[in-house]
Amino acid sequence: MCRLMLTGLEKVYRDKKQEKKAVQNLTVSFEHGVYGLLGENGAGKTTLMRMIVGILKPTQGQITCDGIPIRQLGGTYRNLLGYLPQDFGYYKDFSAVRFLNYIAALKAIDSKIAKERIDNLLETVGLTEARNKKLKTFSGGMLRRIGIAQALLNEPKILILDEPTAGLDPRERVRFRNIISALGKNRIVILSTHIVSDVEYIADQIMIMKQGAFIKTGTQAQILEPVAGCVWKCVVSEKEAEELNATYAVSNLRGSEREGQVELRVVSQKSPHQDAKAMEPVLEDAYLYYYLCERNHHRGAWE
């Protein structure tokens, strides 16, 4: 097992007109388990991950592995890493097995060891029967699974996955989550996404990121605790639904069995309607709560 530590980490992008803090003053440690990094597009997740894998250099702060700065560790640190970027590059005319052999060679893995690992990994990700098919014939889900396999070739202690389920259908997303969950038992897995369900069932720790900073971290129970009593369900007329939607944070809206009525799920510190019933919060409610509670609009929900 290894311990990854981020201390006072910042990344600032500057041009002639302005500067933007993509990541600001993050201090956090990672040990074994699955860490779900949750945030909307532009929150700073990809920038953070690129610093962790060493592609980007922090503007300030440092990243250490077992107490040693990763810049000092060099190749030793890279050997601990497995990385699946959001935009996964591959050679379309390579078969799955040829591609994995190519990546193994780039990682300087002995050919005999590589063969055994490739066979095992293709089985792990459910692609043994497709091993000789060209990657250009693969579905999006199959390509993401090949991406996982290449990231695991060097048996990494730290696995970084940036938006790994982007574009996948529900079935492939579930399959992918199951693979990731199993991988977190004996390594650090950091998974970034803006899809709440990707981390709801598998993350040991959840980190909600907004404008380059963590606004809430903890287990799912710790994330949900402050939201208890702030989730409501009500069935109202279509006109009332429009008014409530303009005032409150609505996490779900759907037609009701009653004709002309709409069922709303509302995140609010006070009851949004006289007939509203309190509901148990789920992670999607909490995500909305932390993102909206500091904003000026939807003020009625928080006053």
mmCIF file of C-alpha atoms in Angstrom:
data_model
loop_
_atom_site.group_PDB
_atom_site.id
_atom_site.type_symbol
_atom_site.label_atom_id
_atom_site.label_comp_id
_atom_site.label_asym_id
_atom_site.label_seq_id
_atom_site.Cartn_x
_atom_site.Cartn_y
_atom_site.Cartn_z
ATOM 1 C CA MET A 1 0.000 0.000 0.000
ATOM 2 C CA CYS A 2 1.133 3.563 -0.581
ATOM 3 C CA ARG A 3 -0.047 6.960 0.649
ATOM 4 C CA LEU A 4 -0.573 9.877 -1.688
ATOM 5 C CA MET A 5 -0.608 13.361 -0.138
ATOM 6 C CA LEU A 6 -1.588 16.683 -1.705
ATOM 7 C CA THR A 7 -0.557 19.747 0.287
ATOM 8 C CA GLY A 8 -1.624 23.308 -0.539
ATOM 9 C CA LEU A 9 -1.996 22.328 -4.176
ATOM 10 C CA GLU A 10 -2.838 25.080 -6.668
ATOM 11 C CA LYS A 11 -2.838 25.481 -10.435
ATOM 12 C CA VAL A 12 -3.178 28.925 -11.973
ATOM 13 C CA TYR A 13 -3.503 29.562 -15.702
ATOM 14 C CA ARG A 14 -2.396 33.009 -16.807
ATOM 15 C CA ASP A 15 -2.602 34.939 -20.035
ATOM 16 C CA LYS A 16 -2.159 38.628 -20.860
ATOM 17 C CA LYS A 17 -5.693 39.550 -19.838
ATOM 18 C CA GLN A 18 -6.466 37.462 -16.776
ATOM 19 C CA GLU A 19 -5.614 34.533 -14.565
ATOM 20 C CA LYS A 20 -7.764 31.606 -13.568
ATOM 21 C CA LYS A 21 -7.315 29.356 -10.549
ATOM 22 C CA ALA A 22 -8.261 25.945 -11.874
ATOM 23 C CA VAL A 23 -7.294 24.269 -8.590
ATOM 24 C CA GLN A 24 -6.967 26.188 -5.350
ATOM 25 C CA ASN A 25 -5.317 25.273 -2.065
ATOM 26 C CA LEU A 26 -6.191 21.568 -1.898
ATOM 27 C CA THR A 27 -4.857 19.478 0.978
ATOM 28 C CA VAL A 28 -5.932 15.834 1.093
ATOM 29 C CA SER A 29 -4.477 12.362 1.522
ATOM 30 C CA PHE A 30 -5.340 9.139 -0.294
ATOM 31 C CA GLU A 31 -4.832 5.582 0.875
ATOM 32 C CA HIS A 32 -6.371 2.380 -0.516
ATOM 33 C CA GLY A 33 -10.006 2.510 -1.634
ATOM 34 C CA VAL A 34 -12.171 4.208 -4.249
ATOM 35 C CA TYR A 35 -12.323 8.014 -4.133
ATOM 36 C CA GLY A 36 -15.145 9.598 -6.113
ATOM 37 C CA LEU A 37 -14.270 13.080 -7.351
ATOM 38 C CA LEU A 38 -17.617 14.650 -8.181
ATOM 39 C CA GLY A 39 -18.156 17.994 -9.878
ATOM 40 C CA GLU A 40 -19.629 19.698 -12.903
ATOM 41 C CA ASN A 41 -17.606 20.219 -16.078
ATOM 42 C CA GLY A 42 -15.019 22.942 -15.471
ATOM 43 C CA ALA A 43 -14.778 22.316 -11.726
ATOM 44 C CA GLY A 44 -11.051 21.504 -11.990
ATOM 45 C CA LYS A 45 -11.199 17.699 -11.854
ATOM 46 C CA THR A 46 -9.115 17.020 -14.964
ATOM 47 C CA THR A 47 -6.505 19.620 -14.010
ATOM 48 C CA LEU A 48 -6.173 18.003 -10.586
ATOM 49 C CA MET A 49 -5.756 14.544 -12.073
ATOM 50 C CA ARG A 50 -3.155 15.715 -14.560
ATOM 51 C CA MET A 51 -1.136 17.131 -11.681
ATOM 52 C CA ILE A 52 -1.430 13.861 -9.770
ATOM 53 C CA VAL A 53 -0.088 11.859 -12.719
ATOM 54 C CA GLY A 54 2.680 14.404 -13.328
ATOM 55 C CA ILE A 55 1.528 15.783 -16.691
ATOM 56 C CA LEU A 56 1.006 19.257 -15.208
ATOM 57 C CA LYS A 57 3.245 20.989 -12.714
ATOM 58 C CA PRO A 58 1.475 22.699 -9.794
ATOM 59 C CA THR A 59 1.750 26.463 -9.529
ATOM 60 C CA GLN A 60 2.017 26.040 -5.772
ATOM 61 C CA GLY A 61 2.047 23.216 -3.219
ATOM 62 C CA GLN A 62 3.297 19.697 -3.667
ATOM 63 C CA ILE A 63 2.292 16.080 -4.183
ATOM 64 C CA THR A 64 4.103 13.378 -2.242
ATOM 65 C CA CYS A 65 3.994 9.590 -2.351
ATOM 66 C CA ASP A 66 4.960 7.989 0.944
ATOM 67 C CA GLY A 67 6.424 11.331 2.010
ATOM 68 C CA ILE A 68 8.617 11.876 -1.066
ATOM 69 C CA PRO A 69 7.757 14.546 -3.694
ATOM 70 C CA ILE A 70 6.689 12.820 -6.911
ATOM 71 C CA ARG A 71 9.067 14.994 -8.959
ATOM 72 C CA GLN A 72 11.956 13.450 -7.041
ATOM 73 C CA LEU A 73 10.631 9.923 -7.519
ATOM 74 C CA GLY A 74 10.514 10.269 -11.311
ATOM 75 C CA GLY A 75 10.224 6.872 -13.009
ATOM 76 C CA THR A 76 9.655 5.099 -9.702
ATOM 77 C CA TYR A 77 6.443 7.070 -9.261
ATOM 78 C CA ARG A 78 5.332 6.513 -12.869
ATOM 79 C CA ASN A 79 5.665 2.779 -12.308
ATOM 80 C CA LEU A 80 3.111 3.084 -9.506
ATOM 81 C CA LEU A 81 0.587 4.815 -11.762
ATOM 82 C CA GLY A 82 -2.184 3.626 -14.033
ATOM 83 C CA TYR A 83 -4.024 6.355 -15.967
ATOM 84 C CA LEU A 84 -7.139 6.430 -18.113
ATOM 85 C CA PRO A 85 -7.584 9.969 -19.457
ATOM 86 C CA GLN A 86 -10.909 11.357 -20.533
ATOM 87 C CA ASP A 87 -9.805 11.351 -24.177
ATOM 88 C CA PHE A 88 -8.370 7.874 -24.569
ATOM 89 C CA GLY A 89 -6.094 7.550 -27.622
ATOM 90 C CA TYR A 90 -5.676 4.256 -29.460
ATOM 91 C CA TYR A 91 -4.714 2.788 -32.839
ATOM 92 C CA LYS A 92 -7.919 1.850 -34.637
ATOM 93 C CA ASP A 93 -6.362 -0.903 -36.768
ATOM 94 C CA PHE A 94 -4.728 -2.637 -33.789
ATOM 95 C CA SER A 95 -6.461 -5.627 -32.300
ATOM 96 C CA ALA A 96 -7.108 -5.548 -28.554
ATOM 97 C CA VAL A 97 -4.230 -7.912 -27.795
ATOM 98 C CA ARG A 98 -1.822 -6.127 -30.130
ATOM 99 C CA PHE A 99 -2.647 -2.783 -28.569
ATOM 100 C CA LEU A 100 -2.084 -4.094 -25.039
ATOM 101 C CA ASN A 101 1.223 -5.653 -26.102
ATOM 102 C CA TYR A 102 2.240 -2.290 -27.549
ATOM 103 C CA ILE A 103 1.408 -0.483 -24.295
ATOM 104 C CA ALA A 104 3.231 -3.172 -22.310
ATOM 105 C CA ALA A 105 6.342 -2.566 -24.415
ATOM 106 C CA LEU A 106 6.104 1.182 -23.770
ATOM 107 C CA LYS A 107 5.943 0.427 -20.047
ATOM 108 C CA ALA A 108 9.013 -1.843 -20.355
ATOM 109 C CA ILE A 109 7.148 -4.930 -19.144
ATOM 110 C CA ASP A 110 8.863 -8.227 -19.955
ATOM 111 C CA SER A 111 7.081 -9.945 -22.875
ATOM 112 C CA LYS A 112 6.427 -13.191 -20.972
ATOM 113 C CA ILE A 113 5.001 -11.317 -17.998
ATOM 114 C CA ALA A 114 3.012 -9.089 -20.351
ATOM 115 C CA LYS A 115 1.360 -12.070 -22.079
ATOM 116 C CA GLU A 116 0.066 -13.489 -18.797
ATOM 117 C CA ARG A 117 -1.125 -10.090 -17.568
ATOM 118 C CA ILE A 118 -2.882 -9.327 -20.847
ATOM 119 C CA ASP A 119 -4.729 -12.645 -20.766
ATOM 120 C CA ASN A 120 -5.816 -12.024 -17.173
ATOM 121 C CA LEU A 121 -6.840 -8.425 -17.817
ATOM 122 C CA LEU A 122 -8.876 -9.272 -20.910
ATOM 123 C CA GLU A 123 -10.767 -11.742 -18.763
ATOM 124 C CA THR A 124 -11.175 -9.178 -15.974
ATOM 125 C CA VAL A 125 -12.727 -6.606 -18.316
ATOM 126 C CA GLY A 126 -14.776 -9.186 -20.220
ATOM 127 C CA LEU A 127 -13.009 -8.933 -23.574
ATOM 128 C CA THR A 128 -11.339 -12.334 -23.970
ATOM 129 C CA GLU A 129 -13.542 -13.283 -26.931
ATOM 130 C CA ALA A 130 -12.822 -9.931 -28.608
ATOM 131 C CA ARG A 131 -9.032 -10.117 -28.106
ATOM 132 C CA ASN A 132 -8.299 -10.408 -31.856
ATOM 133 C CA LYS A 133 -10.878 -7.918 -33.060
ATOM 134 C CA LYS A 134 -9.739 -4.493 -34.249
ATOM 135 C CA LEU A 135 -10.382 -1.601 -31.915
ATOM 136 C CA LYS A 136 -12.230 0.312 -34.626
ATOM 137 C CA THR A 137 -15.016 -2.285 -34.346
ATOM 138 C CA PHE A 138 -15.379 -1.799 -30.567
ATOM 139 C CA SER A 139 -18.303 -0.034 -28.925
ATOM 140 C CA GLY A 140 -17.682 2.886 -26.581
ATOM 141 C CA GLY A 141 -18.036 0.623 -23.572
ATOM 142 C CA MET A 142 -15.561 -1.912 -24.957
ATOM 143 C CA LEU A 143 -13.029 0.857 -25.598
ATOM 144 C CA ARG A 144 -13.335 2.137 -22.034
ATOM 145 C CA ARG A 145 -12.730 -1.414 -20.807
ATOM 146 C CA ILE A 146 -9.615 -1.673 -22.963
ATOM 147 C CA GLY A 147 -8.613 1.657 -21.433
ATOM 148 C CA ILE A 148 -8.906 0.134 -17.963
ATOM 149 C CA ALA A 149 -6.860 -2.875 -19.070
ATOM 150 C CA GLN A 150 -3.988 -0.742 -20.405
ATOM 151 C CA ALA A 151 -3.986 1.316 -17.203
ATOM 152 C CA LEU A 152 -3.620 -1.888 -15.146
ATOM 153 C CA LEU A 153 -0.836 -3.509 -17.170
ATOM 154 C CA ASN A 154 1.911 -2.435 -14.774
ATOM 155 C CA GLU A 155 -0.150 -3.494 -11.734
ATOM 156 C CA PRO A 156 -0.348 0.098 -10.443
ATOM 157 C CA LYS A 157 -0.787 1.034 -6.816
ATOM 158 C CA ILE A 158 -2.480 4.282 -7.878
ATOM 159 C CA LEU A 159 -5.201 4.196 -10.552
ATOM 160 C CA ILE A 160 -6.465 7.501 -12.000
ATOM 161 C CA LEU A 161 -9.689 7.443 -14.044
ATOM 162 C CA ASP A 162 -10.916 10.669 -15.636
ATOM 163 C CA GLU A 163 -14.610 10.584 -16.625
ATOM 164 C CA PRO A 164 -14.343 6.845 -17.406
ATOM 165 C CA THR A 165 -18.052 6.272 -18.107
ATOM 166 C CA ALA A 166 -18.568 9.247 -20.427
ATOM 167 C CA GLY A 167 -20.812 8.226 -23.306
ATOM 168 C CA LEU A 168 -21.603 4.749 -21.982
ATOM 169 C CA ASP A 169 -25.081 3.261 -21.955
ATOM 170 C CA PRO A 170 -26.594 2.235 -18.573
ATOM 171 C CA ARG A 171 -25.596 -1.423 -18.920
ATOM 172 C CA GLU A 172 -21.966 -0.597 -19.711
ATOM 173 C CA ARG A 173 -21.902 1.952 -16.880
ATOM 174 C CA VAL A 174 -22.971 -0.705 -14.372
ATOM 175 C CA ARG A 175 -20.379 -3.167 -15.709
ATOM 176 C CA PHE A 176 -17.693 -0.505 -15.479
ATOM 177 C CA ARG A 177 -18.634 0.421 -11.904
ATOM 178 C CA ASN A 178 -18.395 -3.219 -10.847
ATOM 179 C CA ILE A 179 -14.884 -3.492 -12.290
ATOM 180 C CA ILE A 180 -13.754 -0.304 -10.539
ATOM 181 C CA SER A 181 -15.254 -1.386 -7.224
ATOM 182 C CA ALA A 182 -13.232 -4.608 -7.255
ATOM 183 C CA LEU A 183 -10.037 -2.720 -8.114
ATOM 184 C CA GLY A 184 -10.237 -0.460 -5.049
ATOM 185 C CA LYS A 185 -9.643 -3.225 -2.523
ATOM 186 C CA ASN A 186 -5.851 -3.119 -2.687
ATOM 187 C CA ARG A 187 -4.955 0.165 -4.379
ATOM 188 C CA ILE A 188 -5.824 3.854 -4.557
ATOM 189 C CA VAL A 189 -8.492 4.474 -7.192
ATOM 190 C CA ILE A 190 -9.380 8.100 -7.939
ATOM 191 C CA LEU A 191 -12.405 8.384 -10.201
ATOM 192 C CA SER A 192 -13.580 11.742 -11.525
ATOM 193 C CA THR A 193 -17.067 12.228 -12.924
ATOM 194 C CA HIS A 194 -20.010 14.600 -13.136
ATOM 195 C CA ILE A 195 -22.423 11.641 -13.060
ATOM 196 C CA VAL A 196 -23.563 11.100 -9.478
ATOM 197 C CA SER A 197 -24.534 7.442 -9.917
ATOM 198 C CA ASP A 198 -20.970 6.593 -10.977
ATOM 199 C CA VAL A 199 -19.748 7.107 -7.412
ATOM 200 C CA GLU A 200 -22.939 6.557 -5.399
ATOM 201 C CA TYR A 201 -22.555 2.774 -5.209
ATOM 202 C CA ILE A 202 -18.785 2.264 -5.186
ATOM 203 C CA ALA A 203 -16.919 5.197 -3.621
ATOM 204 C CA ASP A 204 -15.472 4.781 -0.142
ATOM 205 C CA GLN A 205 -14.869 8.532 0.007
ATOM 206 C CA ILE A 206 -16.660 11.250 -1.979
ATOM 207 C CA MET A 207 -15.131 14.626 -2.779
ATOM 208 C CA ILE A 208 -17.419 17.284 -4.237
ATOM 209 C CA MET A 209 -15.425 19.823 -6.216
ATOM 210 C CA LYS A 210 -16.541 23.303 -7.252
ATOM 211 C CA GLN A 211 -14.466 26.085 -8.834
ATOM 212 C CA GLY A 212 -11.207 24.268 -8.093
ATOM 213 C CA ALA A 213 -11.882 23.565 -4.403
ATOM 214 C CA PHE A 214 -13.436 20.766 -2.352
ATOM 215 C CA ILE A 215 -16.702 22.017 -0.897
ATOM 216 C CA LYS A 216 -17.543 18.743 0.866
ATOM 217 C CA THR A 217 -15.676 15.495 1.492
ATOM 218 C CA GLY A 218 -16.441 12.325 3.407
ATOM 219 C CA THR A 219 -18.197 8.987 3.257
ATOM 220 C CA GLN A 220 -21.621 8.887 1.665
ATOM 221 C CA ALA A 221 -23.208 8.894 5.135
ATOM 222 C CA GLN A 222 -21.198 11.991 6.089
ATOM 223 C CA ILE A 223 -22.158 13.707 2.835
ATOM 224 C CA LEU A 224 -25.853 12.954 3.339
ATOM 225 C CA GLU A 225 -26.133 13.803 7.047
ATOM 226 C CA PRO A 226 -26.392 17.622 6.681
ATOM 227 C CA VAL A 227 -29.022 17.187 3.960
ATOM 228 C CA ALA A 228 -31.449 15.281 6.192
ATOM 229 C CA GLY A 229 -34.644 17.290 6.490
ATOM 230 C CA CYS A 230 -33.893 19.262 3.326
ATOM 231 C CA VAL A 231 -35.529 17.026 0.708
ATOM 232 C CA TRP A 232 -39.241 17.207 -0.077
ATOM 233 C CA LYS A 233 -41.777 15.651 -2.412
ATOM 234 C CA CYS A 234 -44.938 17.419 -3.453
ATOM 235 C CA VAL A 235 -47.623 16.997 -6.092
ATOM 236 C CA VAL A 236 -48.803 20.340 -7.481
ATOM 237 C CA SER A 237 -50.461 21.895 -10.498
ATOM 238 C CA GLU A 238 -48.392 22.666 -13.576
ATOM 239 C CA LYS A 239 -48.560 26.387 -12.786
ATOM 240 C CA GLU A 240 -47.354 25.829 -9.211
ATOM 241 C CA ALA A 241 -44.582 23.568 -10.545
ATOM 242 C CA GLU A 242 -43.279 26.411 -12.724
ATOM 243 C CA GLU A 243 -43.285 28.786 -9.756
ATOM 244 C CA LEU A 244 -41.536 26.301 -7.451
ATOM 245 C CA ASN A 245 -38.976 25.455 -10.111
ATOM 246 C CA ALA A 246 -38.104 29.148 -10.395
ATOM 247 C CA THR A 247 -37.667 29.523 -6.616
ATOM 248 C CA TYR A 248 -36.320 26.206 -5.344
ATOM 249 C CA ALA A 249 -33.715 23.628 -6.332
ATOM 250 C CA VAL A 250 -35.719 20.885 -8.028
ATOM 251 C CA SER A 251 -33.813 17.602 -8.312
ATOM 252 C CA ASN A 252 -36.577 15.765 -10.144
ATOM 253 C CA LEU A 253 -39.786 16.653 -11.965
ATOM 254 C CA ARG A 254 -42.202 14.215 -13.537
ATOM 255 C CA GLY A 255 -45.838 13.827 -14.435
ATOM 256 C CA SER A 256 -48.202 12.619 -11.742
ATOM 257 C CA GLU A 257 -50.919 9.984 -11.921
ATOM 258 C CA ARG A 258 -53.325 12.825 -11.229
ATOM 259 C CA GLU A 259 -54.294 14.594 -14.432
ATOM 260 C CA GLY A 260 -52.811 18.101 -14.729
ATOM 261 C CA GLN A 261 -50.540 17.530 -11.731
ATOM 262 C CA VAL A 262 -46.752 17.351 -11.486
ATOM 263 C CA GLU A 263 -44.625 15.543 -8.882
ATOM 264 C CA LEU A 264 -41.563 17.475 -7.706
ATOM 265 C CA ARG A 265 -38.571 16.456 -5.620
ATOM 266 C CA VAL A 266 -37.220 19.638 -4.046
ATOM 267 C CA VAL A 267 -34.008 20.341 -2.136
ATOM 268 C CA SER A 268 -34.681 23.097 0.387
ATOM 269 C CA GLN A 269 -34.016 23.921 4.020
ATOM 270 C CA LYS A 270 -37.693 24.787 4.442
ATOM 271 C CA SER A 271 -40.877 23.168 3.184
ATOM 272 C CA PRO A 272 -41.541 24.427 -0.354
ATOM 273 C CA HIS A 273 -45.285 23.757 -0.248
ATOM 274 C CA GLN A 274 -48.022 23.217 2.323
ATOM 275 C CA ASP A 275 -48.556 19.640 1.094
ATOM 276 C CA ALA A 276 -44.851 18.746 0.792
ATOM 277 C CA LYS A 277 -43.642 15.562 2.493
ATOM 278 C CA ALA A 278 -40.109 15.118 3.832
ATOM 279 C CA MET A 279 -38.007 12.475 2.038
ATOM 280 C CA GLU A 280 -34.784 10.656 2.783
ATOM 281 C CA PRO A 281 -31.926 12.291 0.827
ATOM 282 C CA VAL A 282 -29.860 10.462 -1.773
ATOM 283 C CA LEU A 283 -26.468 11.486 -3.118
ATOM 284 C CA GLU A 284 -27.961 13.379 -6.056
ATOM 285 C CA ASP A 285 -29.951 15.527 -3.604
ATOM 286 C CA ALA A 286 -26.792 16.196 -1.588
ATOM 287 C CA TYR A 287 -24.834 17.126 -4.717
ATOM 288 C CA LEU A 288 -27.498 19.675 -5.616
ATOM 289 C CA TYR A 289 -27.635 20.929 -2.021
ATOM 290 C CA TYR A 290 -23.902 21.681 -1.799
ATOM 291 C CA TYR A 291 -23.769 23.211 -5.259
ATOM 292 C CA LEU A 292 -26.754 25.503 -4.806
ATOM 293 C CA CYS A 293 -26.754 26.439 -1.141
ATOM 294 C CA GLU A 294 -24.102 29.118 -1.683
ATOM 295 C CA ARG A 295 -25.668 30.626 -4.780
ATOM 296 C CA ASN A 296 -27.758 33.792 -4.698
ATOM 297 C CA HIS A 297 -30.525 32.440 -6.895
ATOM 298 C CA HIS A 298 -32.917 29.915 -5.353
ATOM 299 C CA ARG A 299 -32.606 32.120 -2.253
ATOM 300 C CA GLY A 300 -36.031 31.152 -1.031
ATOM 301 C CA ALA A 301 -34.784 27.600 -0.556
ATOM 302 C CA TRP A 302 -32.176 28.641 1.986
ATOM 303 C CA GLU A 303 -33.683 31.506 3.922
#
